[in-house]
Amino acid sequence: RDIGAQSREMFNVESVEVTKGPAGAYDGRGSAGGSINIVSKSPKPGSFAEGNLGVGNASYKRGTADANWQFSGHAAVRFNAMFQDAGVPGRDSTHQERWGFAPSVALGLGGPTRLTLSYYHMETNGLPDTGMPYNNPNFVPRTDGRPRTRLPGDGSPLKLPRNTYYGLVDRDFRKDSADVATIRFEHDFSPALKFRNQTRIAKTSQDYIWTQPDDSQGNLYYGMIWRRTNTRVATANTIANQTDLSGEFATGTIKHKYAFGVEFAQEKSENDSYNVATGSNRCPSGPGAAGGYNCTTLYNPNPNDPWAGAISRVNNPTNSKTNTSSVYAFDSIELNKQWLLNAGVRFDRYSTEFQAARAANGTRAEYSRDDNLFNYQLGVVYKPVDNASFYVSYGTSSTPAGSFLAQGSDGNALAPDRAGNRGDQLAPEKNRAFEIGTKWDVLRKRLALTAAIFRVETTNARIILEDGLAAMAGNKRVDDIELGFSGNVTDQWAVFGGYTHLKSELRNNGGS
């Protein structure tokens, strides 16, 4: 689990695996809509080196390198690196520079005992894109006699030249960094029994000040925009260890392929922010120098305005910590060539803590909660012919309070919400999914055709009742139809595509 907020990159990615639907048995907490498993590049037998260079408009420059060297019969090293510097086509000022590298070494390749050590580092530094304001229909009149220039809008984005940019070059920034170290040990006791232990230590950080063209104060109806700031100084640290056994055996004519494992993880995060002197949000002095450039014109903002306000670190963070202990087991059972059953179960002992920022009297409110999360997955596959299959599956997931350690949008936060409801008093949200689908391999198994229908239900979502109290009593549902194709239609042409139709429904969202 990679909880830290960061910019993602592809230069060290071997493959991306997507699990759809509640996947608590596979991935633990959360995973209500699915999960993404990013598989990193690792050393392999043989030696090779390759690189790519790219240039384009908006000052786009990018280079990547991938080299693998086998230095003995069973050992190899691999090194990947990347550099990119680019703007955004058609947008003024905004840009991002990023660079990273990922060395790894593997010992025992091709043998029964293998050890892989890897490290990943990436940094980004750029000027964030602030976007465009909306034509806010909530008109707030002024009393200083300034003439109004626009009528109330309909809430749609304003139609402005694409290059219009409301940020400030000398104030705004965004910096991300990620450092991830992984040790993986594997041993094959036999072709039918394999052992794996892996440990990961990771730290990510995110630091930014970026301007939001605020359209909520009525300034745009007088031809002005307030340069509201969004700020963040955050770090996330993770240490995790996972041990599993996998293999296969037969009971008579029935074949089993199984996996059993345990996992222990600790995740910590700290979130702080900046104090930025942005003036009054009602732009009393108008745009430009009179208001310290905290307000600008709606149609002609200048990102090079000489803003000279004060910036200081708040130094009053919030802190989160989560300890998770897990055990899981899966079995894929082949009854015969036509029928396949699969089942998985996972138990997580989830313990989380949250410390709020200091109050005016210097105290910090603390919240904590412990939960036992039990999730499972069941499926049946029927293959009437060699190139076709039909399946039915059912899966569950759980999202406990504070699941994202304040690193993303959390519908069931551990801390109090705006109504003062404490998240540590609320049970985990539960999700379940039903799915029926089919897959056909056609054109001599060169092209795969898929179709599925499914329903995802949340039967105890967090909602606010009429009396203002929170309760795990909401009901949400998503129904879906999905069609897809991928493969080769000829030796020269590969194709892929699909169609998805989602119908979502809030069946009980609280309130009156």
Coordinates of C-alpha atoms in Angstrom, one line a residue:
R1 CA 0.0 0.0 0.0
D2 CA 1.4 3.3 -1.1
I3 CA -0.5 5.9 0.9
G4 CA 1.7 9.1 0.3
A5 CA 0.5 11.8 -2.0
Q6 CA 2.9 12.1 -4.9
S7 CA 3.3 12.4 -8.7
R8 CA 3.4 9.0 -10.4
E9 CA 5.8 8.1 -13.1
M10 CA 6.1 5.3 -15.7
F11 CA 9.9 5.1 -16.3
N12 CA 10.4 2.2 -13.8
V13 CA 7.1 0.4 -14.4
E14 CA 7.0 -3.1 -15.9
S15 CA 3.2 -3.5 -15.9
V16 CA 0.0 -2.2 -14.3
E17 CA -2.6 -4.6 -12.9
V18 CA -6.1 -3.4 -12.3
T19 CA -8.6 -5.2 -9.9
K20 CA -12.2 -4.0 -10.4
G21 CA -14.8 -3.9 -7.7
P22 CA -14.5 -4.4 -3.9
A23 CA -11.2 -6.1 -3.4
G24 CA -10.8 -6.3 0.4
A25 CA -9.7 -9.9 0.3
Y26 CA -6.8 -9.0 -2.0
D27 CA -5.7 -5.6 -0.8
G28 CA -7.1 -5.0 2.7
R29 CA -8.9 -1.9 3.8
G30 CA -10.6 0.4 1.3
S31 CA -10.7 -0.9 -2.3
A32 CA -14.4 -0.2 -2.7
G33 CA -14.1 0.4 -6.4
G34 CA -10.9 -1.6 -7.0
S35 CA -7.2 -1.2 -6.8
I36 CA -4.1 -0.7 -9.0
N37 CA -1.0 -2.8 -8.6
I38 CA 2.1 -1.2 -10.1
V39 CA 4.8 -3.7 -10.9
S40 CA 8.3 -2.2 -10.9
K41 CA 11.1 -3.2 -13.3
S42 CA 13.6 -5.7 -11.9
P43 CA 16.9 -7.3 -13.0
K44 CA 16.6 -10.2 -15.4
P45 CA 19.0 -12.6 -17.2
G46 CA 20.9 -11.1 -20.1
S47 CA 22.4 -7.7 -20.8
F48 CA 20.8 -4.8 -22.7
A49 CA 20.6 -1.0 -22.7
E50 CA 18.1 1.3 -24.3
G51 CA 17.1 5.0 -24.1
N52 CA 14.4 7.3 -25.4
L53 CA 14.6 11.1 -26.1
G54 CA 11.6 13.3 -26.8
V55 CA 11.1 16.9 -27.7
G56 CA 7.9 18.8 -28.4
N57 CA 6.0 22.0 -28.2
A58 CA 5.6 23.9 -24.9
S59 CA 9.3 23.3 -24.3
Y60 CA 8.8 19.6 -23.8
K61 CA 12.0 17.7 -23.2
R62 CA 12.2 14.1 -21.8
G63 CA 14.8 11.4 -21.7
T64 CA 14.7 7.9 -20.2
A65 CA 17.3 5.1 -19.9
D66 CA 17.0 1.4 -19.0
A67 CA 20.1 -0.8 -18.7
N68 CA 20.4 -4.4 -17.4
W69 CA 23.8 -6.1 -16.9
Q70 CA 24.1 -9.8 -16.0
F71 CA 27.5 -9.9 -14.2
S72 CA 27.6 -13.6 -13.3
G73 CA 25.6 -16.8 -14.0
H74 CA 22.9 -16.0 -11.5
A75 CA 23.2 -12.2 -10.8
A76 CA 22.2 -9.0 -12.5
V77 CA 21.8 -5.3 -11.9
R78 CA 19.3 -2.9 -13.5
F79 CA 19.2 0.8 -13.6
N80 CA 16.4 3.1 -14.8
A81 CA 16.5 6.9 -15.0
M82 CA 14.3 9.7 -16.2
F83 CA 14.4 13.5 -16.7
Q84 CA 11.6 15.7 -18.0
D85 CA 11.0 19.4 -18.3
A86 CA 7.9 20.6 -19.9
G87 CA 5.2 23.3 -20.0
V88 CA 1.5 22.9 -20.9
P89 CA 0.6 23.6 -24.5
G90 CA -1.4 26.8 -24.8
R91 CA -1.0 27.7 -21.1
D92 CA 1.1 30.6 -19.8
S93 CA 3.8 30.1 -17.3
T94 CA 2.9 26.7 -15.8
H95 CA 5.5 24.0 -16.1
Q96 CA 7.0 21.0 -14.3
E97 CA 10.4 19.5 -14.0
R98 CA 10.9 15.9 -12.8
W99 CA 13.7 13.5 -12.5
G100 CA 14.3 10.1 -10.9
F101 CA 16.3 6.9 -10.9
A102 CA 15.8 3.3 -9.8
P103 CA 18.7 0.9 -9.3
S104 CA 18.2 -2.7 -8.4
V105 CA 20.3 -5.9 -8.0
A106 CA 19.1 -9.5 -8.0
L107 CA 21.1 -12.5 -6.8
G108 CA 20.3 -16.2 -7.5
L109 CA 18.4 -15.6 -10.8
G110 CA 17.2 -18.8 -12.2
G111 CA 18.0 -20.7 -9.0
P112 CA 15.8 -21.9 -6.1
T113 CA 16.9 -19.0 -3.8
R114 CA 16.7 -15.4 -4.9
L115 CA 17.3 -12.0 -3.3
T116 CA 16.4 -8.7 -4.9
L117 CA 17.2 -5.3 -3.6
S118 CA 15.7 -2.2 -5.2
Y119 CA 15.5 1.6 -4.6
Y120 CA 13.3 4.2 -6.2
H121 CA 13.8 8.0 -6.0
M122 CA 11.8 10.7 -7.8
E123 CA 11.5 14.5 -7.4
T124 CA 9.2 17.0 -9.1
N125 CA 9.4 20.8 -9.0
G126 CA 7.0 23.0 -10.9
L127 CA 4.6 25.8 -11.2
P128 CA 1.0 24.4 -10.7
D129 CA -1.7 25.0 -13.2
T130 CA -4.5 27.0 -11.5
G131 CA -7.2 26.4 -14.0
M132 CA -10.2 28.6 -14.9
P133 CA -12.9 30.1 -12.7
Y134 CA -16.5 29.2 -12.9
N135 CA -19.4 31.5 -13.8
N136 CA -20.7 31.4 -10.3
P137 CA -24.5 32.1 -10.0
N138 CA -24.3 33.4 -6.4
F139 CA -24.1 37.2 -6.8
V140 CA -22.7 39.2 -3.9
P141 CA -23.3 42.9 -4.4
R142 CA -20.7 45.5 -3.5
T143 CA -21.4 48.7 -1.6
D144 CA -18.5 50.9 -2.8
G145 CA -20.0 52.0 -6.0
R146 CA -17.8 49.9 -8.3
P147 CA -19.7 49.3 -11.6
R148 CA -20.9 45.8 -12.2
T149 CA -19.7 44.3 -15.5
R150 CA -21.3 40.7 -15.6
L151 CA -24.7 39.1 -15.0
P152 CA -25.1 36.0 -12.7
G153 CA -23.9 32.9 -14.4
D154 CA -25.0 29.3 -14.6
G155 CA -22.1 27.6 -12.9
S156 CA -20.3 26.6 -16.0
P157 CA -16.6 27.4 -16.7
L158 CA -16.0 30.9 -18.0
K159 CA -15.1 31.1 -21.7
L160 CA -11.6 32.7 -21.6
P161 CA -8.6 32.5 -23.8
R162 CA -6.8 29.1 -23.1
N163 CA -3.6 30.9 -22.0
T164 CA -5.3 32.9 -19.2
Y165 CA -3.3 32.1 -16.0
Y166 CA -4.1 33.5 -12.6
G167 CA -1.2 32.2 -10.6
L168 CA 2.0 34.0 -9.6
V169 CA 5.4 33.0 -10.9
D170 CA 7.3 34.3 -8.0
R171 CA 5.1 32.8 -5.3
D172 CA 3.5 29.5 -6.4
F173 CA 5.3 26.2 -6.5
R174 CA 4.8 22.5 -6.0
K175 CA 7.5 20.0 -5.0
D176 CA 7.1 16.3 -4.5
S177 CA 9.6 13.6 -3.6
A178 CA 9.4 9.8 -3.1
D179 CA 12.0 7.4 -1.7
V180 CA 11.1 3.7 -1.7
A181 CA 13.5 0.8 -0.7
T182 CA 12.4 -2.8 -1.1
I183 CA 14.0 -6.1 -0.1
R184 CA 12.5 -9.3 -1.5
F185 CA 13.7 -12.9 -0.6
E186 CA 12.3 -15.9 -2.4
H187 CA 12.9 -19.6 -2.1
D188 CA 11.4 -22.5 -4.0
F189 CA 11.2 -25.6 -1.8
S190 CA 9.9 -27.5 -4.9
P191 CA 8.0 -26.6 -8.1
A192 CA 4.9 -27.0 -6.0
L193 CA 5.9 -24.9 -2.9
K194 CA 7.3 -21.4 -2.9
F195 CA 8.2 -19.0 -0.1
R196 CA 8.5 -15.2 -0.3
N197 CA 9.3 -12.4 2.2
Q198 CA 9.5 -8.8 1.3
T199 CA 10.0 -5.6 3.3
R200 CA 9.4 -2.1 2.1
I201 CA 10.4 1.2 3.6
A202 CA 9.0 4.4 1.9
K203 CA 8.9 8.1 2.5
T204 CA 7.0 10.6 0.4
S205 CA 6.6 14.3 0.7
Q206 CA 4.5 17.1 -0.9
D207 CA 5.0 20.8 -0.5
Y208 CA 3.1 23.5 -2.4
I209 CA 1.5 26.9 -2.6
W210 CA -0.8 27.3 -5.6
T211 CA -3.3 30.0 -6.5
Q212 CA -7.0 29.2 -7.0
P213 CA -8.9 31.8 -9.0
D214 CA -11.7 32.2 -6.4
D215 CA -15.1 32.6 -8.0
S216 CA -17.1 32.3 -4.8
Q217 CA -16.9 36.0 -3.5
G218 CA -18.7 37.8 -6.3
N219 CA -15.6 39.6 -7.5
L220 CA -15.9 38.2 -11.0
Y221 CA -19.1 40.2 -11.5
Y222 CA -17.0 43.3 -11.2
G223 CA -14.2 42.1 -13.5
M224 CA -11.9 40.8 -10.8
I225 CA -10.6 37.6 -9.3
W226 CA -9.2 37.0 -5.8
R227 CA -6.0 35.0 -5.8
R228 CA -6.9 32.5 -3.0
T229 CA -4.0 30.2 -2.0
N230 CA -4.1 26.4 -1.3
T231 CA -1.1 25.2 0.7
R232 CA 0.3 22.0 2.0
V233 CA 3.4 20.6 3.7
A234 CA 3.0 16.8 4.1
T235 CA 5.1 13.7 4.7
A236 CA 4.1 10.0 4.8
N237 CA 6.3 7.2 6.0
T238 CA 5.5 3.5 5.6
I239 CA 7.3 0.3 6.7
A240 CA 5.7 -3.0 5.8
N241 CA 6.6 -6.7 5.8
Q242 CA 4.8 -9.4 3.9
T243 CA 5.4 -13.2 4.0
D244 CA 3.6 -15.7 1.9
L245 CA 3.6 -19.4 0.8
S246 CA 2.1 -20.4 -2.5
G247 CA 1.9 -23.7 -4.3
E248 CA -0.3 -26.4 -5.7
F249 CA -1.5 -29.9 -4.8
A250 CA -4.2 -32.4 -5.8
T251 CA -6.9 -34.2 -3.8
G252 CA -7.8 -37.0 -6.1
T253 CA -8.7 -35.5 -9.5
I254 CA -9.3 -32.0 -8.0
K255 CA -6.4 -29.6 -8.4
H256 CA -5.6 -26.8 -6.0
K257 CA -3.5 -23.6 -6.4
Y258 CA -3.2 -21.7 -3.2
A259 CA -1.6 -18.8 -1.5
F260 CA -1.3 -18.1 2.3
G261 CA 0.3 -15.1 3.9
V262 CA 0.7 -12.6 6.7
E263 CA 1.5 -8.9 6.6
F264 CA 2.4 -6.2 9.1
A265 CA 2.5 -2.5 8.3
Q266 CA 2.9 0.8 10.0
E267 CA 2.0 4.1 8.3
K268 CA 2.5 7.6 9.6
S269 CA 1.7 11.0 8.1
E270 CA 2.1 14.6 9.1
N271 CA 0.2 17.5 7.4
D272 CA 1.0 21.1 7.9
S273 CA 0.4 24.3 5.8
Y274 CA 1.6 27.9 5.2
N275 CA 0.4 31.3 6.3
V276 CA 0.1 33.4 3.1
A277 CA -1.0 37.1 3.2
T278 CA -3.6 37.1 0.5
G279 CA -5.6 40.2 1.6
S280 CA -9.3 40.5 1.7
N281 CA -11.3 38.1 -0.4
R282 CA -13.6 40.8 -1.5
C283 CA -10.9 42.8 -3.3
P284 CA -11.8 46.1 -1.6
S285 CA -8.9 48.0 -3.2
G286 CA -9.5 46.5 -6.7
P287 CA -6.9 44.6 -8.8
G288 CA -3.2 45.4 -9.1
A289 CA -0.8 47.2 -6.8
A290 CA -3.4 48.9 -4.6
G291 CA -4.3 45.5 -3.1
G292 CA -0.8 44.1 -3.1
Y293 CA -1.6 42.1 -6.3
N294 CA -3.8 39.7 -4.2
C295 CA -6.6 40.5 -6.7
T296 CA -6.2 40.6 -10.5
T297 CA -8.4 41.3 -13.5
L298 CA -10.7 38.6 -14.8
Y299 CA -9.6 38.9 -18.4
N300 CA -6.0 40.0 -18.3
P301 CA -4.2 38.5 -15.2
N302 CA -0.4 39.0 -15.1
P303 CA 1.4 36.0 -13.6
N304 CA 4.6 38.1 -13.2
D305 CA 3.0 40.6 -10.9
P306 CA 5.5 41.6 -8.2
W307 CA 3.6 40.1 -5.2
A308 CA 5.5 40.9 -2.0
G309 CA 3.3 39.5 0.7
A310 CA 4.5 37.5 3.7
I311 CA 4.8 33.7 3.8
S312 CA 5.5 31.6 6.9
R313 CA 5.1 28.0 7.9
V314 CA 2.2 27.4 10.3
N315 CA 4.1 24.8 12.3
N316 CA 0.9 23.3 13.7
P317 CA 0.5 20.0 12.0
T318 CA -2.0 17.1 12.3
N319 CA -0.5 13.6 12.7
S320 CA -1.9 10.2 11.8
K321 CA -0.6 6.7 12.5
T322 CA -2.0 3.3 11.5
N323 CA -0.9 -0.2 12.4
T324 CA -2.2 -3.1 10.5
S325 CA -1.8 -6.8 11.0
S326 CA -3.2 -9.1 8.4
V327 CA -3.6 -12.8 7.5
Y328 CA -5.0 -14.0 4.1
A329 CA -5.6 -17.2 2.2
F330 CA -6.7 -18.0 -1.4
D331 CA -7.5 -21.3 -3.2
S332 CA -8.2 -21.8 -6.9
I333 CA -9.9 -25.2 -7.3
E334 CA -10.0 -27.0 -10.7
L335 CA -12.8 -29.5 -10.5
N336 CA -12.3 -30.5 -14.1
K337 CA -11.5 -28.8 -17.4
Q338 CA -14.9 -27.1 -17.5
W339 CA -15.4 -25.9 -13.8
L340 CA -13.1 -23.8 -11.7
L341 CA -13.9 -22.4 -8.2
N342 CA -11.9 -19.7 -6.5
A343 CA -12.1 -18.3 -2.9
G344 CA -10.2 -15.9 -0.8
V345 CA -10.4 -14.5 2.7
R346 CA -8.5 -11.8 4.6
F347 CA -8.6 -10.6 8.2
D348 CA -7.1 -7.2 9.1
R349 CA -6.5 -6.0 12.6
Y350 CA -6.7 -2.2 12.1
S351 CA -5.5 0.3 14.7
T352 CA -5.4 4.0 13.9
E353 CA -4.7 7.3 15.8
F354 CA -5.2 10.9 14.9
Q355 CA -3.8 14.0 16.6
A356 CA -5.5 17.3 15.6
A357 CA -3.6 20.6 15.3
R358 CA -3.0 22.6 18.5
A359 CA -6.0 24.5 19.8
A360 CA -5.7 28.1 21.0
N361 CA -5.0 26.8 24.5
G362 CA -2.1 24.7 23.2
T363 CA -3.9 21.3 23.6
R364 CA -4.2 18.7 20.8
A365 CA -7.3 16.6 20.5
E366 CA -6.6 12.9 20.0
Y367 CA -8.8 10.3 18.5
S368 CA -8.2 6.5 18.0
R369 CA -10.1 3.5 16.9
D370 CA -9.5 -0.3 16.5
D371 CA -11.4 -2.5 14.1
N372 CA -11.4 -6.1 12.9
L373 CA -11.9 -6.2 9.2
F374 CA -13.1 -9.5 7.6
N375 CA -13.5 -9.7 3.8
Y376 CA -13.8 -12.4 1.3
Q377 CA -14.2 -13.2 -2.4
L378 CA -16.0 -16.1 -4.1
G379 CA -16.1 -17.0 -7.8
V380 CA -17.2 -19.8 -10.2
V381 CA -15.9 -20.1 -13.8
Y382 CA -17.4 -22.4 -16.4
K383 CA -15.6 -23.2 -19.7
P384 CA -18.0 -24.8 -22.2
V385 CA -15.3 -24.8 -24.8
D386 CA -11.6 -24.2 -24.8
N387 CA -11.8 -20.6 -26.0
A388 CA -14.7 -19.3 -23.9
S389 CA -15.6 -18.9 -20.3
F390 CA -18.5 -17.6 -18.1
Y391 CA -18.1 -16.5 -14.5
V392 CA -20.0 -15.3 -11.5
S393 CA -18.2 -13.6 -8.6
Y394 CA -18.9 -11.9 -5.3
G395 CA -16.6 -9.8 -3.2
T396 CA -16.5 -7.5 -0.2
S397 CA -14.4 -4.7 1.2
S398 CA -14.2 -2.5 4.3
T399 CA -13.3 1.2 4.7
P400 CA -12.6 2.1 8.3
A401 CA -12.3 5.5 9.8
G402 CA -9.1 7.4 8.9
S403 CA -8.3 4.9 6.1
F404 CA -6.3 7.4 4.1
L405 CA -4.3 9.1 7.0
A406 CA -5.5 12.5 5.7
Q407 CA -3.6 12.0 2.5
G408 CA -6.7 12.1 0.3
S409 CA -10.4 12.6 0.3
D410 CA -11.8 10.5 3.2
G411 CA -15.6 10.1 3.5
N412 CA -15.2 8.5 6.9
A413 CA -12.5 10.6 8.6
L414 CA -11.3 9.8 12.1
A415 CA -11.4 13.5 13.2
P416 CA -14.7 15.4 13.7
D417 CA -16.5 16.6 10.6
R418 CA -18.0 20.0 10.2
A419 CA -21.0 19.0 12.2
G420 CA -18.7 17.9 15.1
N421 CA -19.3 14.2 14.6
R422 CA -16.3 12.1 15.8
G423 CA -15.1 9.6 13.3
D424 CA -13.7 7.4 16.0
Q425 CA -17.2 6.5 17.1
L426 CA -18.2 5.2 13.7
A427 CA -17.8 1.7 12.4
P428 CA -16.2 0.8 9.0
E429 CA -18.1 1.3 5.8
K430 CA -18.9 -2.0 4.1
N431 CA -19.1 -2.6 0.3
R432 CA -20.0 -5.7 -1.7
A433 CA -20.1 -6.5 -5.4
F434 CA -21.9 -9.0 -7.6
E435 CA -20.6 -9.7 -11.1
I436 CA -21.5 -11.9 -14.1
G437 CA -19.3 -12.0 -17.2
T438 CA -17.9 -13.9 -20.1
K439 CA -14.7 -14.0 -22.1
W440 CA -14.2 -15.3 -25.7
D441 CA -10.9 -15.8 -27.5
V442 CA -11.5 -15.5 -31.2
L443 CA -9.4 -15.3 -34.4
R444 CA -7.4 -18.4 -33.3
K445 CA -7.2 -16.9 -29.8
R446 CA -5.6 -13.7 -31.0
L447 CA -8.4 -11.4 -30.0
A448 CA -10.2 -11.4 -26.6
L449 CA -13.8 -10.3 -26.3
T450 CA -15.2 -9.6 -22.8
A451 CA -18.6 -8.6 -21.4
A452 CA -19.8 -8.1 -17.8
I453 CA -22.5 -6.7 -15.7
F454 CA -22.1 -5.9 -12.0
R455 CA -23.5 -4.1 -9.0
V456 CA -21.6 -2.5 -6.2
E457 CA -23.5 -1.7 -3.0
T458 CA -22.6 0.3 0.1
T459 CA -25.2 -0.5 2.7
N460 CA -23.8 1.5 5.6
A461 CA -22.2 4.7 4.2
R462 CA -21.5 7.6 6.5
I463 CA -24.4 10.1 6.4
I464 CA -25.6 13.1 8.4
L465 CA -29.1 12.6 9.8
E466 CA -31.8 15.3 10.3
D467 CA -30.5 16.1 13.8
G468 CA -27.0 16.8 12.5
L469 CA -25.5 13.6 13.9
A470 CA -23.5 11.2 11.7
A471 CA -24.5 7.5 11.3
M472 CA -23.3 4.6 9.3
A473 CA -26.8 4.2 7.7
G474 CA -26.4 5.4 4.1
N475 CA -27.1 3.3 1.0
K476 CA -25.4 3.7 -2.3
R477 CA -25.5 1.6 -5.5
V478 CA -23.7 1.5 -8.8
D479 CA -24.9 -0.7 -11.7
D480 CA -22.6 -1.3 -14.7
I481 CA -22.4 -2.8 -18.1
E482 CA -18.9 -3.2 -19.6
L483 CA -17.8 -4.5 -23.0
G484 CA -14.2 -4.8 -24.1
F485 CA -11.8 -6.2 -26.8
S486 CA -8.0 -6.5 -27.0
G487 CA -5.5 -8.4 -29.0
N488 CA -4.3 -8.7 -32.6
V489 CA -6.6 -8.8 -35.7
T490 CA -3.5 -9.4 -38.0
D491 CA 0.2 -9.8 -37.4
Q492 CA 0.7 -6.1 -37.9
W493 CA -2.4 -4.7 -36.1
A494 CA -3.1 -4.7 -32.4
V495 CA -6.4 -3.3 -31.1
F496 CA -8.0 -2.6 -27.8
G497 CA -11.1 -0.7 -26.6
G498 CA -14.2 -0.9 -24.6
Y499 CA -17.5 0.6 -23.5
T500 CA -18.8 1.2 -20.0
H501 CA -22.1 2.4 -18.8
L502 CA -22.4 3.3 -15.1
K503 CA -25.7 4.1 -13.3
S504 CA -25.1 5.4 -9.8
E505 CA -27.8 6.0 -7.2
L506 CA -27.8 7.6 -3.7
R507 CA -30.6 5.5 -2.1
N508 CA -30.2 7.1 1.3
N509 CA -27.9 10.1 1.8
G510 CA -29.3 11.4 5.1
G511 CA -30.9 14.8 5.6
S512 CA -34.6 15.2 5.4

